[in-house]
PDB file of C-alpha atoms in Angstrom:
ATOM      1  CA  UNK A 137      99.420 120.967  45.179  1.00 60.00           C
ATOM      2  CA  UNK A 138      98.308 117.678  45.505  1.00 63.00           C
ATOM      3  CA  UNK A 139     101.690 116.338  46.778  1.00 64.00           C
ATOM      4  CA  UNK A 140     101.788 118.995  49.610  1.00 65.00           C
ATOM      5  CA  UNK A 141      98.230 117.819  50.699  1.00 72.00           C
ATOM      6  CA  UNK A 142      99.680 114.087  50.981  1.00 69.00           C
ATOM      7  CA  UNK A 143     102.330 115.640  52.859  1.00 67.00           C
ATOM      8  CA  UNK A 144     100.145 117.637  55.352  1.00 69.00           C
ATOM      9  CA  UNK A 145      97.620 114.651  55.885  1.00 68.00           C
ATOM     10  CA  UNK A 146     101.115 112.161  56.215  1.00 64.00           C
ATOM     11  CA  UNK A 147     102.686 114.604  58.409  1.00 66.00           C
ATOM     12  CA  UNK A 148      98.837 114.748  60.584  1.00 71.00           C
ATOM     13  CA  UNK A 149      98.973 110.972  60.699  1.00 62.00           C
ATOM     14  CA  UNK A 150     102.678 110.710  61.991  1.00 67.00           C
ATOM     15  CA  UNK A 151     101.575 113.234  64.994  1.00 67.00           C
ATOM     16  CA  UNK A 152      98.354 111.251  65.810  1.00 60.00           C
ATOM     17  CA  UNK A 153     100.409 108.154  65.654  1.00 57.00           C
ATOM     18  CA  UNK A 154     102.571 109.580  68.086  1.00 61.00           C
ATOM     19  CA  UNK A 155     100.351 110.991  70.058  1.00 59.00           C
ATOM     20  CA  UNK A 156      97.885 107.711  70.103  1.00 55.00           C
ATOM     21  CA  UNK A 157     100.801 105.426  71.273  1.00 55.00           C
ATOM     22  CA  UNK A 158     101.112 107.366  74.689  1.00 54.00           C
ATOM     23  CA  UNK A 159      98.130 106.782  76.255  1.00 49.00           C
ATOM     24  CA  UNK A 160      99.716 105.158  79.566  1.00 49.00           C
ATOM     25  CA  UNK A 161     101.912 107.790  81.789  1.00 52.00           C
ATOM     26  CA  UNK A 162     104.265 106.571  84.768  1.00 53.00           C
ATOM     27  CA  UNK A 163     104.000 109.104  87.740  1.00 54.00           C
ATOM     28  CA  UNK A 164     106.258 108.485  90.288  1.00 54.00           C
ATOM     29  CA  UNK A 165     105.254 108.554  94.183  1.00 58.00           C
ATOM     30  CA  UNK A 166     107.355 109.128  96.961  1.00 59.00           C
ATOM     31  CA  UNK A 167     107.236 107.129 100.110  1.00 62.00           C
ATOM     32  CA  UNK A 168     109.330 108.390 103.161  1.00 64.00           C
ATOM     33  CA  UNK A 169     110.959 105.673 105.716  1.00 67.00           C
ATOM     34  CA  UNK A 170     112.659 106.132 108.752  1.00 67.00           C
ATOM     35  CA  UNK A 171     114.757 104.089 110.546  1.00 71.00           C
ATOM     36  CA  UNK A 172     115.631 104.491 113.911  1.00 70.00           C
ATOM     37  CA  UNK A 173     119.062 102.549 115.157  1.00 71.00           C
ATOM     38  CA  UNK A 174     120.531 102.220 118.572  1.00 68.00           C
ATOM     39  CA  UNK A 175     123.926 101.172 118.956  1.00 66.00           C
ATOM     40  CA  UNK A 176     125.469 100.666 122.202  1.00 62.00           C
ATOM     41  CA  UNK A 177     129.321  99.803 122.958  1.00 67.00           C
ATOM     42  CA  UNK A 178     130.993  99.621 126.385  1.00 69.00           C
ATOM     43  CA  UNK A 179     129.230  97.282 128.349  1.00 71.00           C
ATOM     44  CA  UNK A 180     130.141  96.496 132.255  1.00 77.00           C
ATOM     45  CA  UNK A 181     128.807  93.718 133.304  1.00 78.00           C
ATOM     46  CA  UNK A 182     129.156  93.692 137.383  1.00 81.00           C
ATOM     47  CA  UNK A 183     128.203  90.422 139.226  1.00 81.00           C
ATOM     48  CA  UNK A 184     127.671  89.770 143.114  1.00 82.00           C
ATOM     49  CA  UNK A 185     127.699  86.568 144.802  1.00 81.00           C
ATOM     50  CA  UNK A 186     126.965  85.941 148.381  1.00 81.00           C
ATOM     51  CA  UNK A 187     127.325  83.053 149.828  1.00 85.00           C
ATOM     52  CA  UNK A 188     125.021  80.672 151.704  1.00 84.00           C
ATOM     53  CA  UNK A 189     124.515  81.443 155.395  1.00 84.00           C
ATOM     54  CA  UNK A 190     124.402  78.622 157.831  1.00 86.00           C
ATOM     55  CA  UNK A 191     123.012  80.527 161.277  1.00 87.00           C
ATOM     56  CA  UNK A 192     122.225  79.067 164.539  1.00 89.00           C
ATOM     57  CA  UNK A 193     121.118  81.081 167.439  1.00 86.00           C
ATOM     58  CA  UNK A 194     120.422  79.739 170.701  1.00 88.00           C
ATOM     59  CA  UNK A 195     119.073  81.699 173.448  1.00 87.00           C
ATOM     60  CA  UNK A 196     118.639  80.839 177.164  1.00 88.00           C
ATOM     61  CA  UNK A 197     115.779  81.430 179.467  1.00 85.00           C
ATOM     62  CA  UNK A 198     115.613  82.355 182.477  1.00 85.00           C
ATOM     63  CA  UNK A 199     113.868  80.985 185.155  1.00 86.00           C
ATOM     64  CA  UNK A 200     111.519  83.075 187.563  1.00 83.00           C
ATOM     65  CA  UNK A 201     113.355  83.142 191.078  1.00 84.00           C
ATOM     66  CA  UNK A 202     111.545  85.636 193.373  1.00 85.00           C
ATOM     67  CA  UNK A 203     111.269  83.611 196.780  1.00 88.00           C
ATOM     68  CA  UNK A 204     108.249  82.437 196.302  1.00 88.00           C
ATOM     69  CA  UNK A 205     108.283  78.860 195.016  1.00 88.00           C
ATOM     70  CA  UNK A 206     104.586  77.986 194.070  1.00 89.00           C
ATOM     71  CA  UNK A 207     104.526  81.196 192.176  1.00 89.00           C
ATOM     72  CA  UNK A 208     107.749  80.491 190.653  1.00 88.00           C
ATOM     73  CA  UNK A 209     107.008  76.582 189.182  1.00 88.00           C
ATOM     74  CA  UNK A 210     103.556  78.213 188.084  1.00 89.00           C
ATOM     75  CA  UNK A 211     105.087  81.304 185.632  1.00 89.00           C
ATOM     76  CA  UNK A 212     107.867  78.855 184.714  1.00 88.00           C
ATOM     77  CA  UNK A 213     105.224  76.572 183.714  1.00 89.00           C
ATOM     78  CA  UNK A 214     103.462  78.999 181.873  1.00 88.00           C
ATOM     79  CA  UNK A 215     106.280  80.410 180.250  1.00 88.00           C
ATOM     80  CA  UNK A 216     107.343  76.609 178.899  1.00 88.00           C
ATOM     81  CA  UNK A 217     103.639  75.918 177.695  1.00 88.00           C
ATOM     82  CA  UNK A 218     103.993  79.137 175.740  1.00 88.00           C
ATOM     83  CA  UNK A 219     107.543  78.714 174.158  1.00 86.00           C
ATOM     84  CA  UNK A 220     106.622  75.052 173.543  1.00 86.00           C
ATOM     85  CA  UNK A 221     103.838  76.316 170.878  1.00 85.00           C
ATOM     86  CA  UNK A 222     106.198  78.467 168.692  1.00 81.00           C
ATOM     87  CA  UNK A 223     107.985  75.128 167.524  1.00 85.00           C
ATOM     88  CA  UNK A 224     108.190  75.594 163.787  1.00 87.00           C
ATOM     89  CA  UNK A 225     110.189  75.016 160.302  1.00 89.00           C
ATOM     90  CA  UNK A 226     109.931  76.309 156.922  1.00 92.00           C
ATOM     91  CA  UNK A 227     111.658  74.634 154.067  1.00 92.00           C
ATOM     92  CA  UNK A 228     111.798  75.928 150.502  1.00 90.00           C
ATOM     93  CA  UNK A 229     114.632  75.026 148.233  1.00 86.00           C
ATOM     94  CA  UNK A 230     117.722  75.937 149.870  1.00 86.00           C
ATOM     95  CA  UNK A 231     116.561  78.186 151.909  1.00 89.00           C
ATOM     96  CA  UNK A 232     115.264  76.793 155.622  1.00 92.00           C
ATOM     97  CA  UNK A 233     114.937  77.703 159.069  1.00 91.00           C
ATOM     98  CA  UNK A 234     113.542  76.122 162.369  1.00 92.00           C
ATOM     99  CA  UNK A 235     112.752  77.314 166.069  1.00 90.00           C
ATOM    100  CA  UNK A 236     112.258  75.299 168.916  1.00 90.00           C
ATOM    101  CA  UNK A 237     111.947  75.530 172.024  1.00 89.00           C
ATOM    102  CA  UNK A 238     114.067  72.458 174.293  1.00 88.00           C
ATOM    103  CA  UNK A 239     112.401  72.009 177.397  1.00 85.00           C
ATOM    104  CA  UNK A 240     115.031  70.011 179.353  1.00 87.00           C
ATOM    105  CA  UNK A 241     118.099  72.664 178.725  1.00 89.00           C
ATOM    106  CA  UNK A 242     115.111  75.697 178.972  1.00 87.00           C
ATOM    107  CA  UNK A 243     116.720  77.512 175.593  1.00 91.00           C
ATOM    108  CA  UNK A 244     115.269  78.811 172.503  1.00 88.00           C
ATOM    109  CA  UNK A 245     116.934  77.557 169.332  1.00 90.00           C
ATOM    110  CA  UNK A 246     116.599  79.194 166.296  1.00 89.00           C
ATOM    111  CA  UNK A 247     118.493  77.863 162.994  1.00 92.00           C
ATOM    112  CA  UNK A 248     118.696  79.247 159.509  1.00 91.00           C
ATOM    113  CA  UNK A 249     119.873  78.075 155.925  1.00 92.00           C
ATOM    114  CA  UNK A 250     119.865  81.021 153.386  1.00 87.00           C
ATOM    115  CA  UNK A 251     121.468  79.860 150.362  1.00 87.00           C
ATOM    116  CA  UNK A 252     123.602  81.800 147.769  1.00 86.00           C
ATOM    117  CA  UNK A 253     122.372  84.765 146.478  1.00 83.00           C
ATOM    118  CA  UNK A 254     123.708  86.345 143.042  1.00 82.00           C
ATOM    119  CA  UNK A 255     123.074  89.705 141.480  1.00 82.00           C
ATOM    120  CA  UNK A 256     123.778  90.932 138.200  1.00 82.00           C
ATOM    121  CA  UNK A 257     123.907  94.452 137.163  1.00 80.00           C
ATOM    122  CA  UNK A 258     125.119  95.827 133.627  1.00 77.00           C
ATOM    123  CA  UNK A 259     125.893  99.287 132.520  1.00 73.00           C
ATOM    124  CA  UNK A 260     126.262 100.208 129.094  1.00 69.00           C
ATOM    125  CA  UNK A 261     127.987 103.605 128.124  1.00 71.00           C
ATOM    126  CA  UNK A 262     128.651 105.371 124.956  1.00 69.00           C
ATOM    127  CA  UNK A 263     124.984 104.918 124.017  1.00 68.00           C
ATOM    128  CA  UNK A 264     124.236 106.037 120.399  1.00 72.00           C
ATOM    129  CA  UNK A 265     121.202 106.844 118.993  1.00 73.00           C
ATOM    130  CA  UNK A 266     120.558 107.161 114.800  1.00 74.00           C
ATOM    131  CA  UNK A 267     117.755 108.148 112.783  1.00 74.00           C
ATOM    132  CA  UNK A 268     117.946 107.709 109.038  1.00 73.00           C
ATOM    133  CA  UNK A 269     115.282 108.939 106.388  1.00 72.00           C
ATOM    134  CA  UNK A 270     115.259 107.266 102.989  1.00 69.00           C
ATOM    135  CA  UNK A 271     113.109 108.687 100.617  1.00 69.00           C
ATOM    136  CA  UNK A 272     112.185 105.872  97.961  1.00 68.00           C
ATOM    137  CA  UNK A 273     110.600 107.063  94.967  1.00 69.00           C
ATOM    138  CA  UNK A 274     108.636 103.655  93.569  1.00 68.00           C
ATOM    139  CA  UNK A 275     106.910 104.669  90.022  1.00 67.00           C
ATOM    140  CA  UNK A 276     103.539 103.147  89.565  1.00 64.00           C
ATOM    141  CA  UNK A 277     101.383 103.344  86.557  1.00 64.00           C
ATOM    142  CA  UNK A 278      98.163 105.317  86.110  1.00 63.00           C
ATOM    143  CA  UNK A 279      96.061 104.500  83.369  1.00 70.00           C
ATOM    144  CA  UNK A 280      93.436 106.498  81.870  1.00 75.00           C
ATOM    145  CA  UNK A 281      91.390 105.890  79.309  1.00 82.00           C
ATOM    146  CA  UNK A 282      91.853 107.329  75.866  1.00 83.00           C
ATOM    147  CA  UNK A 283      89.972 110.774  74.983  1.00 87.00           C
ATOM    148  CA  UNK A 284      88.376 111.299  71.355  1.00 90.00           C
ATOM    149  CA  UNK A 285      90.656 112.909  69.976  1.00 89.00           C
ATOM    150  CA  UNK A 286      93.510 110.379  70.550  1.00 87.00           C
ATOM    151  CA  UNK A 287      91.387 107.598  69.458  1.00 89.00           C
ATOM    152  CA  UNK A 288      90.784 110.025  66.172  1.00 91.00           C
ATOM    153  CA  UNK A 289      94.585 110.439  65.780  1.00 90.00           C
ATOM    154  CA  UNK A 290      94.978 106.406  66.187  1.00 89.00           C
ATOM    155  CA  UNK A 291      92.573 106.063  63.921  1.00 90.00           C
ATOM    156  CA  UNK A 292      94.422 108.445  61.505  1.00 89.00           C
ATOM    157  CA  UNK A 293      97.916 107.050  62.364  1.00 88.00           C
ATOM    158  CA  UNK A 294      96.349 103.756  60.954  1.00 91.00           C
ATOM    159  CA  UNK A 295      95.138 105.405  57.862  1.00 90.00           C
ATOM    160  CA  UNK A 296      98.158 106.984  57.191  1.00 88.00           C
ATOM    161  CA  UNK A 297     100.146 103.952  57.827  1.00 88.00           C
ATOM    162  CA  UNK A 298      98.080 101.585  55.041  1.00 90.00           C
ATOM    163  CA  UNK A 299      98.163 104.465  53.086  1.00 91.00           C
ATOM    164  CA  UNK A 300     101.886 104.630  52.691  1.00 90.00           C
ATOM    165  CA  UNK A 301     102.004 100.703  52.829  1.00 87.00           C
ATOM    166  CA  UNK A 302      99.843 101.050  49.158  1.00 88.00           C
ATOM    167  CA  UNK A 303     102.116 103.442  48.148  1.00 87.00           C
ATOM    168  CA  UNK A 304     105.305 101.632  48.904  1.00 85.00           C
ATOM    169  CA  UNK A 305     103.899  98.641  46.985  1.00 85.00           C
ATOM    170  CA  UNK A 306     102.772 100.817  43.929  1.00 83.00           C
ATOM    171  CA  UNK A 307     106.366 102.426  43.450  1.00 82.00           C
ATOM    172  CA  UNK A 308     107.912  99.066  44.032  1.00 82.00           C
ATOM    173  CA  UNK A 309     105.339  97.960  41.180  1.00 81.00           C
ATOM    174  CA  UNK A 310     106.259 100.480  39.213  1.00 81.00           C
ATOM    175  CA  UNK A 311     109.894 100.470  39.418  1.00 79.00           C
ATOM    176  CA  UNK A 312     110.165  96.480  38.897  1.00 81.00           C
ATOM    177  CA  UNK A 313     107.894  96.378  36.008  1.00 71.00           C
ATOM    178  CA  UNK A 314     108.609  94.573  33.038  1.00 66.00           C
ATOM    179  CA  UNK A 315     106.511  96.724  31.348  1.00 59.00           C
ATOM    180  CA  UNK A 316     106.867  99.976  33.060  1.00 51.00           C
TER     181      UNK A 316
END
């Protein structure tokens, strides 16, 4: 009777010493990531070059001629005081242009510089688009603290451990005993 009482509290002891030593639990948590990938193949690249224009235009002007010759030197005068104030030029890198007016041959002149021009255009074909979804599960540790009954079963598990540690040494006593 006493032996199965020993057992019974050992056996109590074993279970609290199991239960005590898993206080800590893993849960796992999932985290959901998703990728998004483009791939393109088949590109046309399509380039157009102009080239520079060198222009000159040069147009004459008449002369009033209606009989009357005071009225004629006075709206050809006009007419060259007018022209003579759209002299102008514009330069910006390459690019230029000029009109004047040339008062001894009576013509407009008009030049222009327009330099190259280049244009680019790329089309891409056989565009694909992928989305992938990993789910990662990562496992991250909750602890909680210890209730009273598992400190009670640690408590019990320790017991039942120096217990048995006596007991071990008393049969070891025992059995190497000179006088026995």
């Amino acid at each position: 009777m006493k032996k199965s009482i020993t057992y019974l509290v050992l056996l109590t002891a074993f279970f609290g010493l199991l239960a005590g030593c898993s206080s800590a639990r893993k849960l796992k948590q999932e985290n959901t990531i998703v990728k998004n990938e483009v791939q393109k193949n088949d590109s046309i690249k399509n380039t157009v070059i102009n080239q520079a224009i060198d222009d000159k235009l040069i147009t004459p002007i008449v002369q009033s001629k209606t009989g009357n010759a005071v009225f004629d030197s006075l709206v050809n005068a006009k007419v060259d005081e007018i022209l003579s104030k759209l002299n102008t030029s514009k330069n910006s890198g390459d690019n230029s242009y000029k009109l004047i007016y040339d008062r001894l041959t009576k013509q407009l002149e008009f030049y222009a510089k327009i330099a190259q021009t280049k244009n680019e255009n790329t089309a891409v074909k056989n565009e694909k688009a992928k989305t992938i979804i990993q789910v990662k599960k990562i496992p991250v540790v909750v602890e909680k603290p210890l209730s009273k009954l598992e400190k009670f079963f640690i408590g019990l598990g320790i017991l039942a451990v120096v217990y048995i540690g006596f007991k071990v040494i008393g049969f070891i006593r025992k059995k190497t005993s000179v006088w026995g």
